CSV table of C-alpha atoms in Angstrom, one decimal:
chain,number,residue,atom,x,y,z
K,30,UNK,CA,-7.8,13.2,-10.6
K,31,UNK,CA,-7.6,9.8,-11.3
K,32,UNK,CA,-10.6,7.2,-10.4
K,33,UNK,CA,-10.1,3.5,-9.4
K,34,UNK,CA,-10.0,1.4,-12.5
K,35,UNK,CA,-8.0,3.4,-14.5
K,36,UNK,CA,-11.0,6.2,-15.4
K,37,UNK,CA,-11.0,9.8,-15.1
K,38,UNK,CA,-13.2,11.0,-12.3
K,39,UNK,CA,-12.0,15.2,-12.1
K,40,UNK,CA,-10.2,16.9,-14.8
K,41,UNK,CA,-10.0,21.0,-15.4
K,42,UNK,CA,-9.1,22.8,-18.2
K,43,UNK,CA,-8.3,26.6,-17.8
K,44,UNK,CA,-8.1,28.6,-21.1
K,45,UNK,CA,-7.8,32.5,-20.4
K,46,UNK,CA,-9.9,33.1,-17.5
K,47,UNK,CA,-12.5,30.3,-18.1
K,48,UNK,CA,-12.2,26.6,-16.1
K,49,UNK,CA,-13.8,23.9,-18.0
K,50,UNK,CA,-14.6,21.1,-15.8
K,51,UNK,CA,-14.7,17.5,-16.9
K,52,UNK,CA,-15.8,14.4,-15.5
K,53,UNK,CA,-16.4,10.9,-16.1
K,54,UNK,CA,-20.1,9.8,-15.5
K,55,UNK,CA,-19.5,6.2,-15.6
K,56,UNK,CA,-17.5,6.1,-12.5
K,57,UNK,CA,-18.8,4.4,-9.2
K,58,UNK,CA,-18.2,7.8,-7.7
K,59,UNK,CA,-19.7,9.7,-10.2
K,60,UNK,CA,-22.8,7.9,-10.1
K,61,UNK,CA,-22.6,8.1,-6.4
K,62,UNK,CA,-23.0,11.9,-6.7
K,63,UNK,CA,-26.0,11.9,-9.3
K,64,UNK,CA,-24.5,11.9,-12.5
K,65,UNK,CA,-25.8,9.6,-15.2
K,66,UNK,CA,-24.0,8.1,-17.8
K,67,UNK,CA,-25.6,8.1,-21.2
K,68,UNK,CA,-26.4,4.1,-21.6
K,69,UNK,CA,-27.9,4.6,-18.1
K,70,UNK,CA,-30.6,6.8,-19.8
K,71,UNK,CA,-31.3,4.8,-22.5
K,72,UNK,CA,-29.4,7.3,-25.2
K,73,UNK,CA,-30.0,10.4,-23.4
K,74,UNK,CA,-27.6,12.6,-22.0
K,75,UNK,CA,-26.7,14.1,-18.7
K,76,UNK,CA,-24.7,17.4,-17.9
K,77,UNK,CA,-24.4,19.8,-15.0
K,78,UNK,CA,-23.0,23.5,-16.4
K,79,UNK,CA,-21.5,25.4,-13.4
K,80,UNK,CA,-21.1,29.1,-14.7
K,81,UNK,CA,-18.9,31.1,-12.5
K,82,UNK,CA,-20.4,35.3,-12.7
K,83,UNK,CA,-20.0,37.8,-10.8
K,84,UNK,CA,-23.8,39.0,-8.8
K,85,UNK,CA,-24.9,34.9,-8.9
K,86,UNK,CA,-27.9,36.2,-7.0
K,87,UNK,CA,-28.5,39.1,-9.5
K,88,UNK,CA,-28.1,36.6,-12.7
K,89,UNK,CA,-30.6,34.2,-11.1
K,90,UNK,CA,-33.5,37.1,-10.3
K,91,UNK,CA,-33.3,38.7,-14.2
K,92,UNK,CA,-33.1,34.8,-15.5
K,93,UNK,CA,-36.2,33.8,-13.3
K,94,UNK,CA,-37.6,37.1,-14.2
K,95,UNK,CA,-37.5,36.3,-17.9
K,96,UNK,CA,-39.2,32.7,-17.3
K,97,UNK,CA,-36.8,30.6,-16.2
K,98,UNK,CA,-37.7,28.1,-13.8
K,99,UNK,CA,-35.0,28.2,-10.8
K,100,UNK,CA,-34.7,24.4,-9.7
K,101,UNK,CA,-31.7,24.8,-7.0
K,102,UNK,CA,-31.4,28.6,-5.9
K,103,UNK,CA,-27.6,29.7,-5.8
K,104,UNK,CA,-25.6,28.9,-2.6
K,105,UNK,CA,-22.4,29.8,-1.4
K,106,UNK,CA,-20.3,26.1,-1.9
């Protein structure tokens, strides 16, 4: 999808049965939707993984099980 200005604001990459999903950060509507471009964070680095599995709910009680701290539960999008 292509953004105003000439920038890339949605791309998607399938390779075998995996989506890789791809967007620029640095576009008004990006940074609309919470993403942060890295010069916004002073050198850091922002990125959002979406992992498509099976059991979502499953995955998320072992993984919060073994320590991990759940920050948005899953939801059906």
């Amino acid at each position: 999808m292509d953004a105003p200005g000439g920038g890339i604001l949605h791309a998607e990459i399938t390779i075998g049965r995996s989506t890789l999903m791809l967007g620029d950060a640095s576009v008004d509507e990006a940074e609309a939707a919470s993403f942060a471009a890295p010069t916004s964070l002073g050198g850091g680095t922002s990125v959002t993984l979406h992992v498509f599995v099976p059991d979502v709910d499953s995955l998320a009680e072992r993984a919060e099980a073994a320590g991990a701290e759940i920050l948005q539960p899953p939801k059906d999008t």
